[in-house]
Structure formats: structure tokens, C-alpha cells
mmCIF file of C-alpha atoms in Angstrom:
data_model
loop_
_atom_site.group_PDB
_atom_site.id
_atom_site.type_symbol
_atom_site.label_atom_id
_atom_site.label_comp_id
_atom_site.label_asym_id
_atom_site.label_seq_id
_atom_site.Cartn_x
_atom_site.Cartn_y
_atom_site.Cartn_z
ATOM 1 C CA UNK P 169 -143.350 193.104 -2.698
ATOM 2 C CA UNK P 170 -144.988 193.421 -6.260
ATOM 3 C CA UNK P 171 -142.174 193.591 -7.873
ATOM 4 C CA UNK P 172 -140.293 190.311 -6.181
ATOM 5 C CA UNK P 173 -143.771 188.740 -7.722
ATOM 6 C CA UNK P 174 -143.290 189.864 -11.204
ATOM 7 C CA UNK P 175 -139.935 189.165 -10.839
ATOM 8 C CA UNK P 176 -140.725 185.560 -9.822
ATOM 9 C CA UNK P 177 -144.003 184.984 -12.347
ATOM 10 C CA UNK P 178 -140.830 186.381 -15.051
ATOM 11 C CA UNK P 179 -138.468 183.863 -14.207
ATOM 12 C CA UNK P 180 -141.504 181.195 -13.740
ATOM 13 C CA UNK P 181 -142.455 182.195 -17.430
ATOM 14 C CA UNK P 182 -138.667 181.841 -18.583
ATOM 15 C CA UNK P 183 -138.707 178.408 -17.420
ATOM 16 C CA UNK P 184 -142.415 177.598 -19.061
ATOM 17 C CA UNK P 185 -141.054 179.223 -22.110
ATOM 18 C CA UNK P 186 -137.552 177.092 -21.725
ATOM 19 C CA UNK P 187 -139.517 173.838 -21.160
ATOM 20 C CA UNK P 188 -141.735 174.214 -24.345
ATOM 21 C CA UNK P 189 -138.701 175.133 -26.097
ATOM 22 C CA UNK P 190 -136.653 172.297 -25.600
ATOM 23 C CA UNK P 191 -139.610 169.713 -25.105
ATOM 24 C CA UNK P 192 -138.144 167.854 -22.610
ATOM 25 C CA UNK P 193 -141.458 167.280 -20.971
ATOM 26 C CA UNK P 194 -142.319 163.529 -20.291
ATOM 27 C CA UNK P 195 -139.648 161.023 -20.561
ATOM 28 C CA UNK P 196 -140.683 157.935 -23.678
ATOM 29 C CA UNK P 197 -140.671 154.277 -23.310
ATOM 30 C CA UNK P 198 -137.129 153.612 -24.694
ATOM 31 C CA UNK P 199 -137.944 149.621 -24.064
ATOM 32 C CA UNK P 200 -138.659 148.707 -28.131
ATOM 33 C CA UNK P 201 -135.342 150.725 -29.100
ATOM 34 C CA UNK P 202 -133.057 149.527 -26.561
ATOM 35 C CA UNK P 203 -133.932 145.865 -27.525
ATOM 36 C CA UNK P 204 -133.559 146.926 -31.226
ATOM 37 C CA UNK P 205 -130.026 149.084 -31.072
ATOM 38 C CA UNK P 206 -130.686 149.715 -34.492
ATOM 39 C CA UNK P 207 -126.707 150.661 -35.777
ATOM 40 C CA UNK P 208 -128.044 152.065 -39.631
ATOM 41 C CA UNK P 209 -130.814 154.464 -40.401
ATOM 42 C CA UNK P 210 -132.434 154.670 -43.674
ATOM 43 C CA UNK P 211 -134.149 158.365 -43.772
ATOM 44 C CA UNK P 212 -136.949 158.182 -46.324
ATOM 45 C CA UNK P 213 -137.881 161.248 -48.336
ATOM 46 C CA UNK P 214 -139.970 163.806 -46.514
ATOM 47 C CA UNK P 215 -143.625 163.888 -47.083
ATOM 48 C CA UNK P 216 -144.629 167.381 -47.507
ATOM 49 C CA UNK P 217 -147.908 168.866 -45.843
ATOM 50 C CA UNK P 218 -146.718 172.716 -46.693
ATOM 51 C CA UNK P 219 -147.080 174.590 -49.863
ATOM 52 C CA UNK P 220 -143.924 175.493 -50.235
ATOM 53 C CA UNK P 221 -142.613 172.143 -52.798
ATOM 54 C CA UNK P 222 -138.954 172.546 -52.562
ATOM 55 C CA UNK P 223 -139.431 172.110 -48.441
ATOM 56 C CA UNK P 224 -138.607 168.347 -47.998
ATOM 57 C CA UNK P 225 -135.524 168.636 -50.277
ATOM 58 C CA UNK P 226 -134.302 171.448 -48.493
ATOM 59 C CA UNK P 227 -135.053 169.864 -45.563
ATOM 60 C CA UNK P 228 -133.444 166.591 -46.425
ATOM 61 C CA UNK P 229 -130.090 168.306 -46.302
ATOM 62 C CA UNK P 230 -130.046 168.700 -42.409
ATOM 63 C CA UNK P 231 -130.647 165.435 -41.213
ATOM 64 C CA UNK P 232 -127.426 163.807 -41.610
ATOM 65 C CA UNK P 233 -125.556 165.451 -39.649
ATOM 66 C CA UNK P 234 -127.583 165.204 -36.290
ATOM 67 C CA UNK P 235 -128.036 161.382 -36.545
ATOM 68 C CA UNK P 236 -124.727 160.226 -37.499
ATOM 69 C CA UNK P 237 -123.025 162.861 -34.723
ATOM 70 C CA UNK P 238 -125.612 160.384 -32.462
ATOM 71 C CA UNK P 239 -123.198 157.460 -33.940
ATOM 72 C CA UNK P 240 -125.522 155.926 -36.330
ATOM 73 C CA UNK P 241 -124.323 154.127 -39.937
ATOM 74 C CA UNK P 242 -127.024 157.573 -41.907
ATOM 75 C CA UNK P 243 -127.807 155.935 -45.827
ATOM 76 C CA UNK P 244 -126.884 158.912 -48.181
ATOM 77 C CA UNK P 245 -129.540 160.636 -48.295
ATOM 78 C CA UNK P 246 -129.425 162.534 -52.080
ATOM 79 C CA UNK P 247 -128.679 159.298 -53.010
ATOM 80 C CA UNK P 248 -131.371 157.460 -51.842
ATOM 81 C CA UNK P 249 -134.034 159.789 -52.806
ATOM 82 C CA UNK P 250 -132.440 159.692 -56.189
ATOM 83 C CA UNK P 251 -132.238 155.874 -56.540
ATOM 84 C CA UNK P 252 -135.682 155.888 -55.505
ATOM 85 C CA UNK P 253 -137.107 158.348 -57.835
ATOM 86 C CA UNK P 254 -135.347 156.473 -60.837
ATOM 87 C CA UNK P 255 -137.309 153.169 -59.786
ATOM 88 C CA UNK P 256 -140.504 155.270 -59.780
ATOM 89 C CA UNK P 257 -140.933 155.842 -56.371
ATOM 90 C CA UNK P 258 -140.486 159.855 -56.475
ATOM 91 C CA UNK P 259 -143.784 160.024 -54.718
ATOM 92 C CA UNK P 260 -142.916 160.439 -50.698
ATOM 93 C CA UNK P 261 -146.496 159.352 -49.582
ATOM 94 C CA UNK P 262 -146.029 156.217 -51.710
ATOM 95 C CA UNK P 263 -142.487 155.354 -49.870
ATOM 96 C CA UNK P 264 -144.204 156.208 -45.896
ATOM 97 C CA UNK P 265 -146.809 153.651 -46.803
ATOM 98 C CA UNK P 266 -144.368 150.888 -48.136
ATOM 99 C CA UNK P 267 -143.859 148.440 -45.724
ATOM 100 C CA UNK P 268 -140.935 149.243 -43.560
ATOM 101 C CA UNK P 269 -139.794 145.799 -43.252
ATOM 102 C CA UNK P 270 -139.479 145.894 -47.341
ATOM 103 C CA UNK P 271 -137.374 149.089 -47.280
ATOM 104 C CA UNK P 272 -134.767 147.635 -44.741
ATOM 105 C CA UNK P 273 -134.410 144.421 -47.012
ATOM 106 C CA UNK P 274 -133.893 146.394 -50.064
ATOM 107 C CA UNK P 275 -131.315 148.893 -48.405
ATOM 108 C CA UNK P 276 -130.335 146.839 -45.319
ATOM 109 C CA UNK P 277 -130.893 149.205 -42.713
ATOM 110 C CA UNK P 278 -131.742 148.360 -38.829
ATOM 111 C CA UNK P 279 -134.251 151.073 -38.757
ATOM 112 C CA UNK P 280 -136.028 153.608 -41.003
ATOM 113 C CA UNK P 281 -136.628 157.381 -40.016
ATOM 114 C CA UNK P 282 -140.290 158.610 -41.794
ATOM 115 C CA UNK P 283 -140.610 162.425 -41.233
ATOM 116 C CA UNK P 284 -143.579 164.745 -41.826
ATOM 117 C CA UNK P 285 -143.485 168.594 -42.781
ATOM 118 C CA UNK P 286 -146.056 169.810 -41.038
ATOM 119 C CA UNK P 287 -145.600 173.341 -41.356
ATOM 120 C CA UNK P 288 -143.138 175.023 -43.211
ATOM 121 C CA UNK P 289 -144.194 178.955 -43.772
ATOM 122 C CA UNK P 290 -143.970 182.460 -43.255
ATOM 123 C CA UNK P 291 -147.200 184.620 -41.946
ATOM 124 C CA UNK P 292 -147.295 188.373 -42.485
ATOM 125 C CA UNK P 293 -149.263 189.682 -39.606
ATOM 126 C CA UNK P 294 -149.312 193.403 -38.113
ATOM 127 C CA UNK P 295 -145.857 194.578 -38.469
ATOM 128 C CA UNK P 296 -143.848 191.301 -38.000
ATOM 129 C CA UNK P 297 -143.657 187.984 -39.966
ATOM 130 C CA UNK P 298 -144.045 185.005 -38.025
ATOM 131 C CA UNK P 299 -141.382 182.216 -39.505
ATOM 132 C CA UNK P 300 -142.605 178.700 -38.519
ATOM 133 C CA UNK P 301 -140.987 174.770 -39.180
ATOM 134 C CA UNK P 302 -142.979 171.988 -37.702
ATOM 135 C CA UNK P 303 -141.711 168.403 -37.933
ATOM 136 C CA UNK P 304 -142.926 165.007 -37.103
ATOM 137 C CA UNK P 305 -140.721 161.580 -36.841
ATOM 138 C CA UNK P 306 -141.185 158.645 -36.488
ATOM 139 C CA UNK P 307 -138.727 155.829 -36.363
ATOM 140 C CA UNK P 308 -139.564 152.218 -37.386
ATOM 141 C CA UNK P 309 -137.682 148.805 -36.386
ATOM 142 C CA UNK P 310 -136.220 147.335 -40.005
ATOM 143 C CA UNK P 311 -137.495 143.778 -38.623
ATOM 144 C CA UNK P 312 -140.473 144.088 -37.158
ATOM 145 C CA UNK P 313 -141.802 147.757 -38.564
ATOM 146 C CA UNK P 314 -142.944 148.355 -35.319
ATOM 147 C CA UNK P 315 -142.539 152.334 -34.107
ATOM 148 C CA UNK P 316 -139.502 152.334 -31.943
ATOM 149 C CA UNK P 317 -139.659 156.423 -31.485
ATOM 150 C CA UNK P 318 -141.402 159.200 -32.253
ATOM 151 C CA UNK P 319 -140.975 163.305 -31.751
ATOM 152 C CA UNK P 320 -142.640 166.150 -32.975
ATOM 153 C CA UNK P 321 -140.779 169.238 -33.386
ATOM 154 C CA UNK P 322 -142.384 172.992 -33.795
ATOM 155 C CA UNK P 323 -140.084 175.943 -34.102
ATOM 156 C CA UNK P 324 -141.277 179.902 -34.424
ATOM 157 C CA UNK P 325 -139.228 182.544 -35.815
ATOM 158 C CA UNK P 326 -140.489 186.407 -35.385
ATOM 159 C CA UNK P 327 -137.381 188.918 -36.252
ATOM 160 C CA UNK P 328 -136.493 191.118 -33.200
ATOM 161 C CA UNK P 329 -136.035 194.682 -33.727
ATOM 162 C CA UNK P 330 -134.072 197.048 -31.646
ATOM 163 C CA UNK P 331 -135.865 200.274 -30.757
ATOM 164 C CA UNK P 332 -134.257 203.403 -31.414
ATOM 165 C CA UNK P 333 -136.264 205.450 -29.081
ATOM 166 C CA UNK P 334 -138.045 207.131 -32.055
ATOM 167 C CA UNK P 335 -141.549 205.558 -31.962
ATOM 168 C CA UNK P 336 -142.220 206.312 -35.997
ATOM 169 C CA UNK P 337 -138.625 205.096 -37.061
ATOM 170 C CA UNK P 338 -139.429 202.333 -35.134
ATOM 171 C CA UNK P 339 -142.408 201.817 -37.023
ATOM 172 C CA UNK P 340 -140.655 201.667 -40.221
ATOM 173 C CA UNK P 341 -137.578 199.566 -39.246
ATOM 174 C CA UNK P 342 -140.388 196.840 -38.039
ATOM 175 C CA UNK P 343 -142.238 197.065 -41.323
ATOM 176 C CA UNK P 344 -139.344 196.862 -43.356
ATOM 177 C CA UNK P 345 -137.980 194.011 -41.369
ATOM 178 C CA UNK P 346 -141.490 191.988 -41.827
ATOM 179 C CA UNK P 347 -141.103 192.482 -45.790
ATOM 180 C CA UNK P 348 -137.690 191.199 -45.451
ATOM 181 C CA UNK P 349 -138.681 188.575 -43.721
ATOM 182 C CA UNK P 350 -141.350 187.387 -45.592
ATOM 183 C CA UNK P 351 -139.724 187.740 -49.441
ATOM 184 C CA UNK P 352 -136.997 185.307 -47.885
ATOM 185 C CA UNK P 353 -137.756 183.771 -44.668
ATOM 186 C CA UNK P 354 -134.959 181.651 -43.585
ATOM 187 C CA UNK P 355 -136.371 177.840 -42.374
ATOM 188 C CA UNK P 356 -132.969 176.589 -42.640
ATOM 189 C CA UNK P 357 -132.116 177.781 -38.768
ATOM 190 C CA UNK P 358 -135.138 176.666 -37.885
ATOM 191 C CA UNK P 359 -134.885 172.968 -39.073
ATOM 192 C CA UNK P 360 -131.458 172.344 -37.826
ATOM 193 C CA UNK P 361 -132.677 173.592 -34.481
ATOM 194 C CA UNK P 362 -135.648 171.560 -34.463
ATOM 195 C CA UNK P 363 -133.323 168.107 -35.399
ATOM 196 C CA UNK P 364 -131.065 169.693 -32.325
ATOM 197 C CA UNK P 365 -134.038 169.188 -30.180
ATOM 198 C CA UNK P 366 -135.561 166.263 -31.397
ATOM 199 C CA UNK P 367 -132.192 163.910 -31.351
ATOM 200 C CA UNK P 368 -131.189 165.381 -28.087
ATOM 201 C CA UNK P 369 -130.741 162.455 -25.430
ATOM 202 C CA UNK P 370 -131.826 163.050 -22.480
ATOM 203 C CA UNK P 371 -134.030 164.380 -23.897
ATOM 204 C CA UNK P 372 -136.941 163.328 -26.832
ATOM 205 C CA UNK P 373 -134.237 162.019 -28.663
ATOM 206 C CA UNK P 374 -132.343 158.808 -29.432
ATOM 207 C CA UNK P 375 -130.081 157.414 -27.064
ATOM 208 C CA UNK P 376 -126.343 157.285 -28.594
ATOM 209 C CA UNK P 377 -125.319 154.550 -31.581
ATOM 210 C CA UNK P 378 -122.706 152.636 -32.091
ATOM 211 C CA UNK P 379 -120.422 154.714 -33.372
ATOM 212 C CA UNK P 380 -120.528 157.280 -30.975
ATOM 213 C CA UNK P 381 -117.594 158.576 -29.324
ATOM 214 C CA UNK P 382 -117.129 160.915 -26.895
ATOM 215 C CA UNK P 383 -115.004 164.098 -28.705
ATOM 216 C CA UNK P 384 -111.571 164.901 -26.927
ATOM 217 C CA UNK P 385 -111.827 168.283 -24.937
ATOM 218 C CA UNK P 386 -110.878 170.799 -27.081
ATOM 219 C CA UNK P 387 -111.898 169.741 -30.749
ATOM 220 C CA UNK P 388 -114.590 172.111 -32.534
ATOM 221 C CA UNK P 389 -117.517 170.981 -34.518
ATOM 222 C CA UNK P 390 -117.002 171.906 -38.105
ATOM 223 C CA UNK P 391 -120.186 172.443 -39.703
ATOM 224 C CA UNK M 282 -139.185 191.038 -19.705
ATOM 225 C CA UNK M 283 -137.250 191.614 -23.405
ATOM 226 C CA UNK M 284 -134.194 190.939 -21.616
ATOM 227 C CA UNK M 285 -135.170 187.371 -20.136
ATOM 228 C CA UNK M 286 -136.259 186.327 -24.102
ATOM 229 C CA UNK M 287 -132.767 187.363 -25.365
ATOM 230 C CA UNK M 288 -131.247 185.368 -22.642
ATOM 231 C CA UNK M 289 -133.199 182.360 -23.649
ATOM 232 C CA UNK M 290 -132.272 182.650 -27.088
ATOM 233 C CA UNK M 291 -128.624 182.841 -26.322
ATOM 234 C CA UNK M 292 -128.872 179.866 -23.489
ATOM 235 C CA UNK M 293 -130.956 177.461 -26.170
ATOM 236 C CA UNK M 294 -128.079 178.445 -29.151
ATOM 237 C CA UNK M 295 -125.291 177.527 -26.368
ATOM 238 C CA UNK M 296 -126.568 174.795 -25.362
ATOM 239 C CA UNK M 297 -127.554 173.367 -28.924
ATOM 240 C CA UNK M 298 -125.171 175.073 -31.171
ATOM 241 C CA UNK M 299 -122.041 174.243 -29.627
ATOM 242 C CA UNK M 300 -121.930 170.709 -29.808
ATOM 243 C CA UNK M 301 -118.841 169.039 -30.066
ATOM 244 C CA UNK M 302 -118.770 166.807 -33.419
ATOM 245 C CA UNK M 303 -117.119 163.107 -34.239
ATOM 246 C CA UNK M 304 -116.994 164.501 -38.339
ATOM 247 C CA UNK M 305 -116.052 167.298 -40.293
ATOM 248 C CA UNK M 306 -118.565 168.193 -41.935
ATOM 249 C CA UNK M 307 -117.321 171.008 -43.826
ATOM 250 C CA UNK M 308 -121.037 172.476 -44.215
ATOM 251 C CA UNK M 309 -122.292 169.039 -46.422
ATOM 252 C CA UNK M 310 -125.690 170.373 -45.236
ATOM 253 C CA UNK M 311 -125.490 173.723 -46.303
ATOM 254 C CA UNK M 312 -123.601 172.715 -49.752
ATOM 255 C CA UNK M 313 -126.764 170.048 -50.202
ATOM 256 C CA UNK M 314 -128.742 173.024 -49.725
ATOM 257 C CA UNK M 315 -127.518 175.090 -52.024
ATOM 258 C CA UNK M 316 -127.706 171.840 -54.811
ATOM 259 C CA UNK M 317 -131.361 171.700 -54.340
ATOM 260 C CA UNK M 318 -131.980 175.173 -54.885
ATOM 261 C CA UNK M 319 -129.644 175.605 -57.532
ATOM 262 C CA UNK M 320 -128.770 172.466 -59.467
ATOM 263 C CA UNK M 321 -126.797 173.302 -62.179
ATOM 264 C CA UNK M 322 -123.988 174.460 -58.931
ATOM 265 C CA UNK M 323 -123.241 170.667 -58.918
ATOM 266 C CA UNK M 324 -119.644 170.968 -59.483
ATOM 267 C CA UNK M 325 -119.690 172.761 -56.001
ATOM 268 C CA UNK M 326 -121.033 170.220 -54.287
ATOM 269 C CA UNK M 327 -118.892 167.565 -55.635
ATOM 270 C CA UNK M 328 -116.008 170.255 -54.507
ATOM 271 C CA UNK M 329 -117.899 169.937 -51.227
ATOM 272 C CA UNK M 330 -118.009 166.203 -50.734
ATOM 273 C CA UNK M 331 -113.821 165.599 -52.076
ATOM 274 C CA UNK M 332 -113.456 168.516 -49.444
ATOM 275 C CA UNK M 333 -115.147 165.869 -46.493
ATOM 276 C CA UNK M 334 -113.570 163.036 -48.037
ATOM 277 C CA UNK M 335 -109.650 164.955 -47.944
ATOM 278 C CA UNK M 336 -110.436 166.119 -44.636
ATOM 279 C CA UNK M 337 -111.478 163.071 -42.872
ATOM 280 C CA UNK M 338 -109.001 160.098 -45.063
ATOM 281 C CA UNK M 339 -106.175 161.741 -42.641
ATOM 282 C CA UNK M 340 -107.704 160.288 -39.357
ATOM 283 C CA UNK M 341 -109.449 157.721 -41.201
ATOM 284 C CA UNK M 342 -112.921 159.457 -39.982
ATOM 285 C CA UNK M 343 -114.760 159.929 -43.128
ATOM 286 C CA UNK M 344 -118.453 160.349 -42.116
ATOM 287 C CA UNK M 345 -120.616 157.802 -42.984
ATOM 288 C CA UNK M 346 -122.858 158.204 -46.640
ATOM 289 C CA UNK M 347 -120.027 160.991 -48.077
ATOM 290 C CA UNK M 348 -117.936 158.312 -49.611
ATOM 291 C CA UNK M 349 -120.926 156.882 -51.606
ATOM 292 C CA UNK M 350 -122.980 160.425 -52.025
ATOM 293 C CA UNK M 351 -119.826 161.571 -53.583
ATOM 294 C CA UNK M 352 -119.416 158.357 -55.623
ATOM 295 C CA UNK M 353 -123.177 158.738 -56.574
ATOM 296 C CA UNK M 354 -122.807 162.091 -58.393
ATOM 297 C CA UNK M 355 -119.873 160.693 -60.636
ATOM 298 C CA UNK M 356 -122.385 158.183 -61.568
ATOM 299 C CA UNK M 357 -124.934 160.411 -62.585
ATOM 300 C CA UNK M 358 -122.701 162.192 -64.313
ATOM 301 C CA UNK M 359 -121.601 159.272 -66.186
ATOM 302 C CA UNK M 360 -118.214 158.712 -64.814
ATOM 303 C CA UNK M 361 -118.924 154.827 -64.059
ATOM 304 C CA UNK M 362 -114.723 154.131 -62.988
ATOM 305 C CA UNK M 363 -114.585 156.986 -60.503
ATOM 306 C CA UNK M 364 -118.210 155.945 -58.926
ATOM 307 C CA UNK M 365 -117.277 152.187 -58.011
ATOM 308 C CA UNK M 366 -114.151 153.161 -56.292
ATOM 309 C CA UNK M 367 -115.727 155.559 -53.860
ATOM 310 C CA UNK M 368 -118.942 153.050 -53.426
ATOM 311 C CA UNK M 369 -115.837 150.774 -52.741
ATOM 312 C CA UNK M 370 -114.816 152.729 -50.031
ATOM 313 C CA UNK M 371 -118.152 153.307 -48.500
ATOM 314 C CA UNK M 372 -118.703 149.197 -48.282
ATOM 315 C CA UNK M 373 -115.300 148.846 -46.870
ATOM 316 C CA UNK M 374 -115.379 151.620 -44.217
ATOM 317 C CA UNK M 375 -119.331 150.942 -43.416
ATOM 318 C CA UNK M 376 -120.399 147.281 -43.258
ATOM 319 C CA UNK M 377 -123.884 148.945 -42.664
ATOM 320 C CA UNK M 378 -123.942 149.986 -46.197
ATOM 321 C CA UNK M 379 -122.713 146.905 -47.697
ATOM 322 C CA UNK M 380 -126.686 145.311 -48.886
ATOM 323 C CA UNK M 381 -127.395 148.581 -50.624
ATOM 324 C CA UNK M 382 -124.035 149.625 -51.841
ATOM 325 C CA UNK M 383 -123.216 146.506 -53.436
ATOM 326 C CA UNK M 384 -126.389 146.669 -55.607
ATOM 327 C CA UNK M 385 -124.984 149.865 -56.720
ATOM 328 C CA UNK M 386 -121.609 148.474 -57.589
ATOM 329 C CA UNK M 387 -122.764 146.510 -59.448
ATOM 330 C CA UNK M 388 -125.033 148.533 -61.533
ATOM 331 C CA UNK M 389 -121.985 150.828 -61.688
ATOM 332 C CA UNK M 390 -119.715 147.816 -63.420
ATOM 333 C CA UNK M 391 -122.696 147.204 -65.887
ATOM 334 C CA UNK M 392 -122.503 150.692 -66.676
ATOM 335 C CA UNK M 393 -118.895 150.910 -67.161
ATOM 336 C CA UNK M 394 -119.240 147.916 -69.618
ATOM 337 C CA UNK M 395 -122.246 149.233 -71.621
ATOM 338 C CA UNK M 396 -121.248 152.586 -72.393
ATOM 339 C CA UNK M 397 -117.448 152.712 -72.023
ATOM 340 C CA UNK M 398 -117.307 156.283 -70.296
ATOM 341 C CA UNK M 399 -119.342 157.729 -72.144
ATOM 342 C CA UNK M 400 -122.634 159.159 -69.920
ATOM 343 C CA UNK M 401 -125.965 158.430 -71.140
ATOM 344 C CA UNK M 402 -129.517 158.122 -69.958
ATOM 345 C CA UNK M 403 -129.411 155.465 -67.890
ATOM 346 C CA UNK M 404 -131.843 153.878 -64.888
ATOM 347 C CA UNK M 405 -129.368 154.235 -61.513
ATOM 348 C CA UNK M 406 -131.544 152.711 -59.576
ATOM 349 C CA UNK M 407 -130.558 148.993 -57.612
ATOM 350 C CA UNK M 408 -133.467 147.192 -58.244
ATOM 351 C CA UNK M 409 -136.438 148.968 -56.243
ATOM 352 C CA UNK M 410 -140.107 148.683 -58.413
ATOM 353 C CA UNK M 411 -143.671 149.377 -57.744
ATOM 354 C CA UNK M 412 -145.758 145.843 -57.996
ATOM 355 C CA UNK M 413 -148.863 145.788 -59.950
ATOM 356 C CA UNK M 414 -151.107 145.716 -56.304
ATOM 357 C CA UNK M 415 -148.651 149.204 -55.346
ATOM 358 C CA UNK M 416 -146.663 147.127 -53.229
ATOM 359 C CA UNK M 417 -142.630 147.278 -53.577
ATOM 360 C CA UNK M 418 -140.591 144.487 -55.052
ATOM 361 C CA UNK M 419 -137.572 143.940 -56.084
ATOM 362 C CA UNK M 420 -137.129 144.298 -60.486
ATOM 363 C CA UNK M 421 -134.316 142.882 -62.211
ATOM 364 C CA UNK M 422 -132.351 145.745 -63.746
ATOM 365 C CA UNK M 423 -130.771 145.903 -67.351
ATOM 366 C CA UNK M 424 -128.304 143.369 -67.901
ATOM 367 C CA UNK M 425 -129.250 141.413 -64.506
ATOM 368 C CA UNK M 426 -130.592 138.781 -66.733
#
């Protein structure tokens, strides 16, 4: 009998865990971005709340791929921020409060994706390091510069370790794990998973572009 | 309980890892990556981007932005001919791209007539500026006038 219920309050947790996870918790009004169908989106550089200052250009590098997989015309993205810096607009703050209907005449683009590092860091704490990548985006109609979607995205990354049976060695294998860790936490993973989340429709995400097709049975995503 | 956390991690990877793509990519995030942390590697991720390019010119499925990325780091480095032929191909295989890229293009063909091939400190931007109230206009760029 006790053990059906912890059984059931495990699998009940599973699914707790699995909902925060993936986020898929209330469905959005999709009314502004159906009547928009944006087919381009201009992604802005990333304003950076972390300390870490190469974050938003390391970021920058894995947004392409989820959006334009979604079917969506995705500006170049080192090229943009690059074009933008040489005109004096390096700062990202300065670019998020432009107005968005500006942006879209200068580049033509539909829409424009503004995205917020929350978070982007590494905590040492007792024996583990706790990796963490928290996102914010918001997506504004070319046109009007009215919000057509916004997601917030918060991933946590804490290194599993095996035990070997041996309480001590286990001790040590943890510590050294945390130090690894924590000299070169990883966001990358982290990032690309959070974009995985955030595009995926049903889901938070975007529904599908213009370009989308459906991939033939059988063909692999290259990364 | 351990068990049941391993199991989500391997469910949430197979269900988000595995998706089936429209592009090869050939790892254009990962080389992008690796440019930001390490810019002097730029010759590898020009490598990357021809890589894209060769791979995807066969079913005519470039991804979109590659073409003029690619094109964008010959400009910087100076090589004004090579950039307006693959900003060329970016406006003709994405009409999407067509407002900004032809501002480019054209700053690429001033280029090429200025300096002749030879690279030089030059402003690549299309015409983006900072007003004097902060807001953003449009500035005329060398040789526009």
C-alpha cells in the first residue's frame, strides 16, 4: 500500500517535473501573430543582464537555427550585429529601445525577435555546481511594433555523478566534478535547449512559417 | 527516484534533440561559437559557411542568412568582388532579404570602386545612425552623395 503511494506521488512528481521542463503550461493568444504571419525575423543583439560579457555573442550563435527550421526568412545574424555596431549602435539596450517599426524599415523584416539574458552563470554550492541559462523573448510586429509573442525560458544544469559504492571516493569524484564544472561550465547545451523549448509549437512557441516543410521520413538533422 | 530523473533527461533530449531539419547546417552554430570566442579562427568559419553553401547549392536548399553571412566576412576582409556575388545570391534566393541586402550591395560596389581590392578601414554599415534626440535614422553613407 505505501509503496503503490510513493510509487504514484514519483510518477506524479515526474510529470510536475516534465511540465516545468517543457513549459507547456497555459496555451497564448496566437490572435496578433496569426493576423501578422510575419515570413522574416530580424533577431536584434542580446541585451545582457549576466556578468559574464561574452554571453549574448555566444548566445547569438544558436538562434538561427531553431527559427529558420520553424520556416522563417532569419537576417544573418553576425552580420547584423556587425552592421549595427559600425553605425554606432554596438550598445544592445540602445537597439531594444529603438522603435521596432524603424528597425523593420531599415532591414525590411515582418517581425523583430528582442531577447533578454537573464541569467547566464555557474554557482559553486556544497559539492556540486549549479549551471543555469535564463532567457526572455519577445517578438514584435515590423508594422505596428505591437508584441505578437513572448516566452521565457530557464534551464538548470547540476553534473550527475555515478556512485561507486565507496562513500569517500564518492566524495571526491563529486568535488572534483563541481571544480570542473565551474572553471568551464558549458551554457551552450543549455541555450540550444532552452530555444528547443521556447520555439516548440504546440507548445510556447511559434506556429510554423512559410517556408516550412515537412522533412521526408528518413532524412537526419545535420547540426 | 534517481532512475525516474535519468529517464526524464533522456525523454526531454529525444523528444527535442532529434528533430528532423529542412537545412544542413553543418554545425554554423557551433563554428559561430567558436568565432566569438576565438576571432582570429576566422578562416574556419568562412571554411564553415562555403561548407553550408556546397552542401545545400546541390538541392538548391541553402539556408537562409549563410549566403550573405558568408558574403559579409569577404567584405570585412576586404574582398569587395567575392562579397556582392554571394549578397547576390542571398537577394535572389530570399526576397525577404532584398531591403537590407541591397543596401549592402551597394555599399559593396562603392567599395570595390574606392579601393580596388585592396582592404582598408572602411564603415560596412547600410546606412543605420543614431539622431541627435537618440532616435535612429537613416545617414547617407560615403559616396551616397
Amino acid at each position: 500500500m505505501f509503496r503503490e503511494l510513493t510509487r504514484i506521488k514519483s510518477v506524479l512528481l515526474v510529470v510536475a517535473v516534465f511540465v516545468f521542463i517543457t513549459g507547456c503550461v497555459a496555451t497564448k493568444d496566437y490572435t496578433k501573430f496569426n493576423n501578422a504571419k510575419p515570413a522574416s525575423i530580424l533577431v536584434v543583439p542580446v541585451v545582457n543582464r549576466s556578468v559574464e560579457v561574452s554571453a549574448s555573442d555566444y548566445f547569438l550563435s544558436t538562434i538561427t537555427i531553431p527559427i529558420a527550421e520553424k520556416g522563417y526568412y532569419v537576417f544573418p545574424v553576425y552580420m547584423v550585429k556587425r552592421v549595427l555596431e559600425d553605425d554606432g549602435l554596438s550598445d544592445a539596450d540602445l537597439v531594444h529601445n529603438a522603435p521596432t517599426q524603424k528597425l523593420s524599415e531599415i532591414f525590411g523584416s515582418d517581425a523583430v525577435l528582442y531577447i533578454n539574458i537573464e541569467k547566464w552563470e555557474a554557482k559553486y554550492m556544497l559539492l556540486t555546481t549549479q549551471v543555469t541559462v535564463d532567457l526572455s523573448y519577445v517578438l514584435k510586429d515590423g508594422d505596428t511594433g505591437e508584441e505578437l509573442w513572448a516566452e521565457r525560458q530557464t534551464m538548470v544544469y547540476v553534473p550527475q555523478n555515478q556512485s561507486t559504492g565507496n562513500p569517500l571516493a564518492d566524495l571526491l569524484v563529486m568535488a572534483v566534478n563541481a571544480a570542473v564544472t565551474k572553471a568551464a561550465p558549458n551554457y551552450m547545451p543549455l541555450a540550444k535547449q532552452a530555444n528547443n523549448n521556447a520555439f516548440a509549437y504546440p507548445g510556447p512557441g511559434i506556429p510554423s512559417g512559410p517556408y516550412y516543410v515537412k522533412p521526408k521520413p528518413g532524412t537526419t538533422h545535420q547540426n | 527516484m534517481k532512475k525516474y530523473f535519468i529517464a526524464i533527461a533522456l525523454l526531454s533530449l529525444v523528444l527535442s534533440g532529434c528533430t528532423q531539419g529542412m537545412y544542413k547546417w553543418n554545425g554554423y552554430d557551433d563554428a559561430m561559437y567558436q568565432y566569438y570566442k576565438s576571432p582570429v579562427e576566422k578562416e574556419a568559419f568562412m571554411e564553415n559557411l562555403a561548407k553550408i553553401i556546397a552542401l545545400g547549392e546541390g538541392t538548391n536548399n541553402v539556408p537562409p542568412g549563410i549566403y550573405a553571412e558568408y558574403g559579409f566576412l569577404h567584405y570585412e576582409g576586404g574582398n569587395f568582388a567575392e562579397a556582392i556575388n554571394y549578397f547576390q545570391k542571398e537577394h535572389d534566393r530570399w526576397p525577404e532579404s532584398r531591403i537590407f541586402i541591397s543596401k549592402m550591395i551597394r555599399n559593396a560596389k562603392m567599395a570595390l570602386e574606392r579601393s580596388a581590392g585592396t582592404a582598408r578601414d572602411i564603415n560596412v554599415g547600410p546606412a543605420v545612425g543614431v539622431g541627435a534626440n537618440g532616435e535612429l535614422i537613416e545617414v547617407p553613407q560615403q559616396g551616397d552623395l
